[in-house]
CSV table of C-alpha atoms in Angstrom, one decimal:
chain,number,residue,atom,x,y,z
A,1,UNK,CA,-8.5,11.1,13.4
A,2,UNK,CA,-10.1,12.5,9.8
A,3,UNK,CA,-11.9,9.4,7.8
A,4,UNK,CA,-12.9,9.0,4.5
A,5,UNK,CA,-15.1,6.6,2.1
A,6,UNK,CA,-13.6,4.2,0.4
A,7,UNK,CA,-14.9,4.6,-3.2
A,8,UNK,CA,-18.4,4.4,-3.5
A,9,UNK,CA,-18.9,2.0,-0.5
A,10,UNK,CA,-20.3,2.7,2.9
A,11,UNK,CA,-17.4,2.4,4.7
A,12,UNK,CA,-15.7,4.8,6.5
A,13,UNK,CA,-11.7,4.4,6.8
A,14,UNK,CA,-9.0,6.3,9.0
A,15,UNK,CA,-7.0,8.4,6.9
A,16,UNK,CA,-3.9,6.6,8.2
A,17,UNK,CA,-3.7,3.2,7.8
A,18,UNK,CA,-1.8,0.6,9.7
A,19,UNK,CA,0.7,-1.2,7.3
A,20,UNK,CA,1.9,-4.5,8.7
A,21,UNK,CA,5.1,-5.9,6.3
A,22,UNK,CA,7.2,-5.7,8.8
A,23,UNK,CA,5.3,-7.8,11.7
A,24,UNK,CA,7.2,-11.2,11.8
A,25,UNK,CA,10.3,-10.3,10.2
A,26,UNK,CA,11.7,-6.8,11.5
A,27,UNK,CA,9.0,-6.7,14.4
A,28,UNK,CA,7.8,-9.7,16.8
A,29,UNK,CA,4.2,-11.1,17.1
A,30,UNK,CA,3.8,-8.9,20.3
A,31,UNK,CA,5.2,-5.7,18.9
A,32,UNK,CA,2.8,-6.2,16.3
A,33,UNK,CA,-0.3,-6.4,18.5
A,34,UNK,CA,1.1,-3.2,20.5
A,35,UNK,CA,1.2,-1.1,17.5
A,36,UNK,CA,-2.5,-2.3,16.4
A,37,UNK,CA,-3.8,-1.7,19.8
A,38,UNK,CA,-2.1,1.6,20.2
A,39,UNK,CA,-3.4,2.8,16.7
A,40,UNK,CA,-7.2,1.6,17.7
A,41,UNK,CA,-7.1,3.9,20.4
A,42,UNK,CA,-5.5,6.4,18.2
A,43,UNK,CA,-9.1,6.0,16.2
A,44,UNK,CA,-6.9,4.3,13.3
A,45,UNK,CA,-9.6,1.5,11.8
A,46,UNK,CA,-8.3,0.8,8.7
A,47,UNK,CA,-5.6,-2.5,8.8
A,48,UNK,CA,-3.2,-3.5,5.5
A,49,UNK,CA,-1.5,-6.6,4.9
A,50,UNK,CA,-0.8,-9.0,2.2
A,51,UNK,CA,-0.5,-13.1,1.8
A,52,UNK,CA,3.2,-12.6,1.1
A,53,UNK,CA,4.0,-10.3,3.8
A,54,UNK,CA,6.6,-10.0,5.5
A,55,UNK,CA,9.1,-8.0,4.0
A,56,UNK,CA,11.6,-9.0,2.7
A,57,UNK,CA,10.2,-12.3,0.9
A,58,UNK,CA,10.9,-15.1,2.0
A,59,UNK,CA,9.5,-18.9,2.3
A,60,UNK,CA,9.7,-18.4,6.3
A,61,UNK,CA,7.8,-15.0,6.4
A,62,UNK,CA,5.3,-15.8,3.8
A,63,UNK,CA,1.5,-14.8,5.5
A,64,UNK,CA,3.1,-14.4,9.0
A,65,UNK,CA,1.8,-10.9,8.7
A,66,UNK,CA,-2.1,-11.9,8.1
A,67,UNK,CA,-1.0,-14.5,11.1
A,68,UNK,CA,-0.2,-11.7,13.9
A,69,UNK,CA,-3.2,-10.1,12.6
A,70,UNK,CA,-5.2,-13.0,13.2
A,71,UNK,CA,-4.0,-13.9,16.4
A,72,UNK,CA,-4.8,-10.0,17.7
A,73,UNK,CA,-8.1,-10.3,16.4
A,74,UNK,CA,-9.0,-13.5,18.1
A,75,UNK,CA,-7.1,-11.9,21.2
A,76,UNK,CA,-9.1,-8.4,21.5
A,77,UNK,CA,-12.2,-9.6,19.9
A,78,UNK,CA,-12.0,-6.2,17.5
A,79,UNK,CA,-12.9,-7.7,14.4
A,80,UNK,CA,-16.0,-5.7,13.9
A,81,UNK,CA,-14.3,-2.3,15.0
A,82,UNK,CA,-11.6,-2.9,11.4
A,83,UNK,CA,-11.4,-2.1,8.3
A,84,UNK,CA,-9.0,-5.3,7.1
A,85,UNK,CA,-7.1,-5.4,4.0
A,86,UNK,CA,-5.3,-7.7,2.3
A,87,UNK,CA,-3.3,-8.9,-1.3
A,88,UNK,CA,-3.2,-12.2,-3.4
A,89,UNK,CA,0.3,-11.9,-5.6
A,90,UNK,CA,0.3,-11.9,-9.2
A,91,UNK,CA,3.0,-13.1,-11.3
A,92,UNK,CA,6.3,-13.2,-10.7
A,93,UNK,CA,9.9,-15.7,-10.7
A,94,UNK,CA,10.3,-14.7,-7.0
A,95,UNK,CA,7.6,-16.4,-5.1
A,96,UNK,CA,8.7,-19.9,-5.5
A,97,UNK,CA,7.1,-20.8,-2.2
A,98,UNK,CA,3.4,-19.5,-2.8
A,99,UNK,CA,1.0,-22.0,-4.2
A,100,UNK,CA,2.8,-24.1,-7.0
A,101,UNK,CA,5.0,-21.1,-7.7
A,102,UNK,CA,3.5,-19.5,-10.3
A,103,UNK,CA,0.9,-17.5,-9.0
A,104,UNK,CA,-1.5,-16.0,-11.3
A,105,UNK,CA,-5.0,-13.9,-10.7
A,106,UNK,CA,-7.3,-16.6,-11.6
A,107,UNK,CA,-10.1,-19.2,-10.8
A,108,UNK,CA,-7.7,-21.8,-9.0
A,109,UNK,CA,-5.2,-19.2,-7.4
A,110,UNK,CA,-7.5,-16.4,-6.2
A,111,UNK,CA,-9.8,-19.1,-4.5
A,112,UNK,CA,-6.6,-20.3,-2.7
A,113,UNK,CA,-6.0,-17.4,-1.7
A,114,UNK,CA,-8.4,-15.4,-0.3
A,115,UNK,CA,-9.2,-18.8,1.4
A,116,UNK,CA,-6.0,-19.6,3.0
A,117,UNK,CA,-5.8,-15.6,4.0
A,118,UNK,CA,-8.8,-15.6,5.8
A,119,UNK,CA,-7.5,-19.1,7.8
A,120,UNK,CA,-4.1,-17.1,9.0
A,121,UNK,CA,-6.9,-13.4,9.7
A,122,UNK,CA,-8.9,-16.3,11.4
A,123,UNK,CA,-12.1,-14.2,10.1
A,124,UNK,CA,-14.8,-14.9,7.9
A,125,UNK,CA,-14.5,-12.0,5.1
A,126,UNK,CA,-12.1,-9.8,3.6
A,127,UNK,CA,-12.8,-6.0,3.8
A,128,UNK,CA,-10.7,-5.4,1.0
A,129,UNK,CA,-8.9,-7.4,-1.2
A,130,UNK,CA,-6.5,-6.1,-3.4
A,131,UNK,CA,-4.4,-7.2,-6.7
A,132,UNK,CA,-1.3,-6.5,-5.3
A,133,UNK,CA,0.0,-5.9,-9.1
A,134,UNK,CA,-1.3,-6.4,-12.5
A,135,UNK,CA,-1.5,-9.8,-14.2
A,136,UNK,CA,0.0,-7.8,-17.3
A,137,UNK,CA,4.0,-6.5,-17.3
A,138,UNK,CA,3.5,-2.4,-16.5
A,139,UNK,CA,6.0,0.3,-15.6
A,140,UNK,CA,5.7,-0.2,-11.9
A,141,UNK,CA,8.5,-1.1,-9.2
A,142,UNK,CA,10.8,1.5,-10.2
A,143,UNK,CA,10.1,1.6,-13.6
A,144,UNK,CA,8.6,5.4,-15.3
A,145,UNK,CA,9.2,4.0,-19.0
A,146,UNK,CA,6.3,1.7,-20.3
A,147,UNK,CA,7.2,-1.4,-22.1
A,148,UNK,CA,4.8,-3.4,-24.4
A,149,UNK,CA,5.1,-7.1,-24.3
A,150,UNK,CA,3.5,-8.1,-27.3
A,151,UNK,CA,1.5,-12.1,-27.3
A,152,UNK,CA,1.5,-12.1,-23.2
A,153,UNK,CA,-0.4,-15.0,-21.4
A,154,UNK,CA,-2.1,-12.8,-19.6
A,155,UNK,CA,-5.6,-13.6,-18.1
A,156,UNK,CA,-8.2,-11.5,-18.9
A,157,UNK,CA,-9.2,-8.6,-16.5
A,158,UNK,CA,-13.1,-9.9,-17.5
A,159,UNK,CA,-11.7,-13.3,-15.8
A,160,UNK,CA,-10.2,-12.2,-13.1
A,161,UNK,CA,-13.2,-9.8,-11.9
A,162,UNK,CA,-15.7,-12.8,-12.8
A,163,UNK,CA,-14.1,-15.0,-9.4
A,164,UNK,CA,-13.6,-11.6,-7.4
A,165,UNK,CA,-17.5,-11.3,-8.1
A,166,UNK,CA,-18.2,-15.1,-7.0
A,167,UNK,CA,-15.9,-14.2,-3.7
A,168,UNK,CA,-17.9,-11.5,-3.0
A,169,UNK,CA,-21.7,-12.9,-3.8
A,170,UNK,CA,-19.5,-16.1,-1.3
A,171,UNK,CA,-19.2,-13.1,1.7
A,172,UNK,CA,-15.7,-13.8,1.7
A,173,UNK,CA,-14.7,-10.6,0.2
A,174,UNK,CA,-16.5,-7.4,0.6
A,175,UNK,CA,-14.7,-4.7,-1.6
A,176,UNK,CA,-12.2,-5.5,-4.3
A,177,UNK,CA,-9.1,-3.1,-4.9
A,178,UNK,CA,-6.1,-2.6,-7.4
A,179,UNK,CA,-2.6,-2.2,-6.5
A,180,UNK,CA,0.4,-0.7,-8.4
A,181,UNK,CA,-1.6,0.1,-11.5
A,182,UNK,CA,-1.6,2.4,-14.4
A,183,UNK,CA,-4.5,4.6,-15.6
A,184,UNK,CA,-4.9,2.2,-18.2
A,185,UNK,CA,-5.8,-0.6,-15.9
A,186,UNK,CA,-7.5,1.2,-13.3
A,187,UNK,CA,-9.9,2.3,-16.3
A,188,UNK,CA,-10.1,-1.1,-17.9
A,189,UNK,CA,-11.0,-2.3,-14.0
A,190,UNK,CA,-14.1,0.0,-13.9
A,191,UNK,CA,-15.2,-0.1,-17.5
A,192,UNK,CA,-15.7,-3.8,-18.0
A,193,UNK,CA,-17.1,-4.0,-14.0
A,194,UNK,CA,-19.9,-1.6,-15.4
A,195,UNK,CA,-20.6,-3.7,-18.0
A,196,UNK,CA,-20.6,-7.0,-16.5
A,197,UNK,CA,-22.1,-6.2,-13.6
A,198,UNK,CA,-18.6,-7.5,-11.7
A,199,UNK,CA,-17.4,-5.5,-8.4
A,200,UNK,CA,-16.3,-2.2,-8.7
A,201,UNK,CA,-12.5,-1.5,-7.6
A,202,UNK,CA,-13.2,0.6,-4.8
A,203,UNK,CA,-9.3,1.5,-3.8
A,204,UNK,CA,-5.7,2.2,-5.6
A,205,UNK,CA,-2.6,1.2,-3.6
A,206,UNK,CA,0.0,2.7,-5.4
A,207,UNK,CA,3.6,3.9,-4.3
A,208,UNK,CA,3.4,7.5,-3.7
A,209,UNK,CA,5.3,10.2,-1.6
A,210,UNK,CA,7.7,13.1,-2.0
A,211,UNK,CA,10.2,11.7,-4.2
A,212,UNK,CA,7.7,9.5,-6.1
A,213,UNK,CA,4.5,11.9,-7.9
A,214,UNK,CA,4.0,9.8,-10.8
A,215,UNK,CA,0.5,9.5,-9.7
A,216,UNK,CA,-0.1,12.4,-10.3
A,217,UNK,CA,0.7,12.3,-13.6
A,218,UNK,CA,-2.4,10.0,-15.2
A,219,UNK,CA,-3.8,7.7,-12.2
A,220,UNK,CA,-4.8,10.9,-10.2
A,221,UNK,CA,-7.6,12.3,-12.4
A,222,UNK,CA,-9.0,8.2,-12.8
A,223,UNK,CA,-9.1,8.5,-8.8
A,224,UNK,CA,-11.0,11.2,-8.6
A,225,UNK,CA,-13.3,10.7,-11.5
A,226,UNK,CA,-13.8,7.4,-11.1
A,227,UNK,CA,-14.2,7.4,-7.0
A,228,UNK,CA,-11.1,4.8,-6.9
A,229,UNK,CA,-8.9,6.6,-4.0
A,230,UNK,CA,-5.1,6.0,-3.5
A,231,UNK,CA,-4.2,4.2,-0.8
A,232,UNK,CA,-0.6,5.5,-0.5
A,233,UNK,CA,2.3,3.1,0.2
A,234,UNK,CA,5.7,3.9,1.2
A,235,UNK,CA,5.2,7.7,2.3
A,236,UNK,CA,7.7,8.1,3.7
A,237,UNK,CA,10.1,6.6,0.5
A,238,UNK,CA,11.2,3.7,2.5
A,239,UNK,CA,12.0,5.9,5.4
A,240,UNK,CA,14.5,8.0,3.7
A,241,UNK,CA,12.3,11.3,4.2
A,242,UNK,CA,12.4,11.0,7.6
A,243,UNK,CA,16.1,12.2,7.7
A,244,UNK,CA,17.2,9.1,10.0
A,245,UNK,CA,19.7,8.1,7.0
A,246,UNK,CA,21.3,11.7,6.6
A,247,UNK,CA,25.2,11.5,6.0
A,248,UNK,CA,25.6,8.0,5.8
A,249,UNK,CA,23.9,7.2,9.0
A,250,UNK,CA,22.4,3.5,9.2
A,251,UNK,CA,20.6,3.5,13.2
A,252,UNK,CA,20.2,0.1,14.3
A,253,UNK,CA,17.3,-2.2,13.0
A,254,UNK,CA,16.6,0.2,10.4
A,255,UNK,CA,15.1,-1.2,7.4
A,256,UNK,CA,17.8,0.5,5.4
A,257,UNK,CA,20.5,-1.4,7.7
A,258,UNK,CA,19.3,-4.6,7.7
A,259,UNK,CA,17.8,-4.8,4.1
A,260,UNK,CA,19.7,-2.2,1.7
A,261,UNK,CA,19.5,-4.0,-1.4
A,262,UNK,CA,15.7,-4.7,-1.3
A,263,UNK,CA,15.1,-0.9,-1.4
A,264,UNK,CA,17.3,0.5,-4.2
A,265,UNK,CA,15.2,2.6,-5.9
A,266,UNK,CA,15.9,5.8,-3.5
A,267,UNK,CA,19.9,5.5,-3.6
A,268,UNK,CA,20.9,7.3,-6.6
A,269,UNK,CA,21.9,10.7,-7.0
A,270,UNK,CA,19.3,12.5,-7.8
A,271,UNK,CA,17.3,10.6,-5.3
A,272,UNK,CA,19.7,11.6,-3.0
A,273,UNK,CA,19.6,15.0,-3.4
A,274,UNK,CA,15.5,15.4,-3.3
A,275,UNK,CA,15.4,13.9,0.0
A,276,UNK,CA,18.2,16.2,1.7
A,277,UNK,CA,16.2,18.9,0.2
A,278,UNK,CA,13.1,17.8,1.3
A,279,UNK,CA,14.8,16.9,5.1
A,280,UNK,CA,16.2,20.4,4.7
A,281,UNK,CA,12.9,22.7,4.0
A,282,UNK,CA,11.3,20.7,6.9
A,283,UNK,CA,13.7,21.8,9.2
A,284,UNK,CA,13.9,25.3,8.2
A,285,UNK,CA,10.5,25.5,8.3
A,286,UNK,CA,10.6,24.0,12.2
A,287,UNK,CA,8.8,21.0,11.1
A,288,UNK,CA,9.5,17.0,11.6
A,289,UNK,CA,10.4,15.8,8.2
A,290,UNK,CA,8.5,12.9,8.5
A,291,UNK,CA,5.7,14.6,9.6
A,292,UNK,CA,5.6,17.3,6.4
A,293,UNK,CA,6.3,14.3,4.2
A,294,UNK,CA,2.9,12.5,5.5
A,295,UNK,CA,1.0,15.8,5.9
A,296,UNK,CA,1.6,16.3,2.3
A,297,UNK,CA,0.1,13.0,1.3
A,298,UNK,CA,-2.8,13.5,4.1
A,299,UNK,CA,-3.4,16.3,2.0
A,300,UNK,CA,-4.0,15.4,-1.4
A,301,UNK,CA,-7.6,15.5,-3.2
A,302,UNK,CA,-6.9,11.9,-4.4
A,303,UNK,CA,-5.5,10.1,-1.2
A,304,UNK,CA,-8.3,8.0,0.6
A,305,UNK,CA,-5.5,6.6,3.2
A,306,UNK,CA,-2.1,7.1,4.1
A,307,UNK,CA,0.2,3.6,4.7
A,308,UNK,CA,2.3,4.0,7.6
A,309,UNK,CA,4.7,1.2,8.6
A,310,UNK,CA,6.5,1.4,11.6
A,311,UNK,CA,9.0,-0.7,13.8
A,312,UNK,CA,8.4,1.3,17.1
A,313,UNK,CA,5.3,2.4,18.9
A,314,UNK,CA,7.0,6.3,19.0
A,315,UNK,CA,7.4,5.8,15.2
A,316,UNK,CA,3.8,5.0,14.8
A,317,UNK,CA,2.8,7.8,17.3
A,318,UNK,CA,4.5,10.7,15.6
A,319,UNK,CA,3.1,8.9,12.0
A,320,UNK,CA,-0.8,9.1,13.2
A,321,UNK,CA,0.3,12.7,14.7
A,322,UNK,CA,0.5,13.6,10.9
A,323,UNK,CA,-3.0,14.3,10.7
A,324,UNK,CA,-3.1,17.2,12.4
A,325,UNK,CA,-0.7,19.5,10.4
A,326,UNK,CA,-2.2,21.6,7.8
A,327,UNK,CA,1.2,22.5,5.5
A,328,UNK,CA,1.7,26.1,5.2
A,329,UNK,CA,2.3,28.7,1.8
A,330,UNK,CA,5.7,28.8,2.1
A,331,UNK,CA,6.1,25.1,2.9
A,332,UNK,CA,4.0,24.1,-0.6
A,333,UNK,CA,5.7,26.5,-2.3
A,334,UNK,CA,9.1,24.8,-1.2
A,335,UNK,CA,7.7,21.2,-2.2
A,336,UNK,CA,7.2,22.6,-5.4
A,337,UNK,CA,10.8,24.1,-6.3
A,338,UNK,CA,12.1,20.8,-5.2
A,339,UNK,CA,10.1,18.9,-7.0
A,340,UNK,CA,10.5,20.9,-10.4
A,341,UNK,CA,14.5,20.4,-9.9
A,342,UNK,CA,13.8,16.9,-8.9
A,343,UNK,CA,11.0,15.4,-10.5
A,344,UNK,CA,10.5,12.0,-9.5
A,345,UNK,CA,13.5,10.7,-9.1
A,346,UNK,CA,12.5,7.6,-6.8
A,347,UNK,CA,9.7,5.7,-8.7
């Protein structure tokens, strides 16, 4: 396993790191502790879940993620040998069921949360905690195009890093991170933290992968700059780039079988036509397309950690394997025509 810092702390994290939306919905309690135990021994330290995981959303699932996590922590006694990360929700109409349903990033509903996650982690302190999206509308989600919303009750980013700082003088945080940002915010983020004296965001978790480069486009020089890594989510575009959905084909328990509709974003044409291109070089080149499509990521200047999700132990196996492939010439090269004939179509 390769590991990196995270920002300008002293901790070390696994370049892949374990994603966990799926534990309590697509994957049982014990599957769940099977893939954390299998990626410990695969020297994977680095653990990411959110307070309204599982995915899909829904009143059921909400924090049975952080719950499996919990209950394999308290199991294996391996709290101090991870890296755990978690999310507090910001606004939104579709989370009814968390809190008084209208979650928003400050005083009251941050406190909540970070206190009622570390009761379902059953640990004392948050490695990382994350804003899983801005309190402000952005072009995030599937959306390229900015929009201004002029007059928007938005709370302050000064407020919001003010009770991330009290969490963290508390111990119950230790490291504060962003999540589906724009370089604007990330920037914002850092800039009034200086000033304040208010934690540092150490982490981005952004959407990133083959089909999906807008990172590149502004966020990736603020990473690097500002030492605020990506932490890259959905690698593998929903599981589309690992050629499992090729003409048609929907394999049982898929996440594409059970929960098209929650994953539109890679179905259109263009989309479409990236990803048998991508699934195509791979192959010519005698390479596992999941495999390139993760090396690739591994592999960029700005990526701290790489997300992987998986619903099988052989899945996460052959994800962790994508460490050790180093991309050839003529592969990059390929990545790049594709890419210039297809340029983001699945943000």
């Amino acid at each position: 396993m390769q590991y990196r810092r995270l920002g300008r702390t002293d901790l070390e994290v696994s370049l892949i790191c374990l994603g966990s939306m799926t534990w309590g919905r697509q994957n049982t309690e014990a599957e769940g502790h099977a893939q954390m135990d299998l990626a410990l021994d695969r020297g994977v330290n680095f653990i990411d879940t959110a307070e309204m995981y599982s995915v899909p959303v829904t009143a059921e699932t909400y924090g049975r993620s952080e719950e499996i996590i919990g209950s394999w922590l308290a199991a294996r006694g391996t709290r101090d040998r991870v890296i755990v990360a978690s999310k507090a929700v910001g606004p939104g109409s579709r989370f009814g069921h968390i809190r008084d349903g209208r979650p928003r990033l400050n005083r009251e509903h941050l406190t909540r949360a970070v206190e009622d996650s570390l009761r379902r982690l059953r640990t004392d302190r948050i490695d990382l905690y994350q804003l899983h999206w801005p309190e402000r509308s952005v072009n995030s989600f599937g959306k390229l195009g900015y929009v201004h919303v002029e007059d928007e009750d938005a709370i302050p980013i000064a407020e919001t890093l003010g009770v991330l700082g009290d969490l963290v003088r508390a111990g119950k945080i230790r490291h504060v991170g962003l999540s589906n940002e724009t370089p604007w915010g990330m920037m914002s983020f850092a800039r009034i933290a200086d000033q304040a004296g208010l934690p540092r965001p150490v982490s981005v978790q952004n959407a990133y992968n083959l089909v999906n480069r807008s990172f590149e486009v502004g966020c990736a020089e603020v990473a690097i700059r500002e030492d605020m890594g990506l932490l890259a989510y959905s690698p593998l575009a929903g599981g589309w780039l690992t050629g499992k959905y090729a003409g048609g084909a929907r394999p049982a328990g898929a996440r594409m079988t059970e929960f098209a509709d929650y994953f539109r974003r890679y179905g259109g044409e263009s989309g479409q036509a990236a990803i048998a291109a991508y699934v195509a070089l791979a192959r010519e080149h005698g390479l596992d397309p999941a495999r390139m499509a993760l090396a690739y990521v591994n592999a960029r200047r700005f990526t701290t950690a790489t997300i992987v999700g998986a619903t099988t132990l052989e899945q996460l196996a052959a994800n962790i394997d994508s460490v050790d492939l180093t991309l050839g010439d003529e592969v990059l090269q390929g990545i790049e025509a594709i890419q210039a004939r297809w340029s983001n179509p699945c943000p």
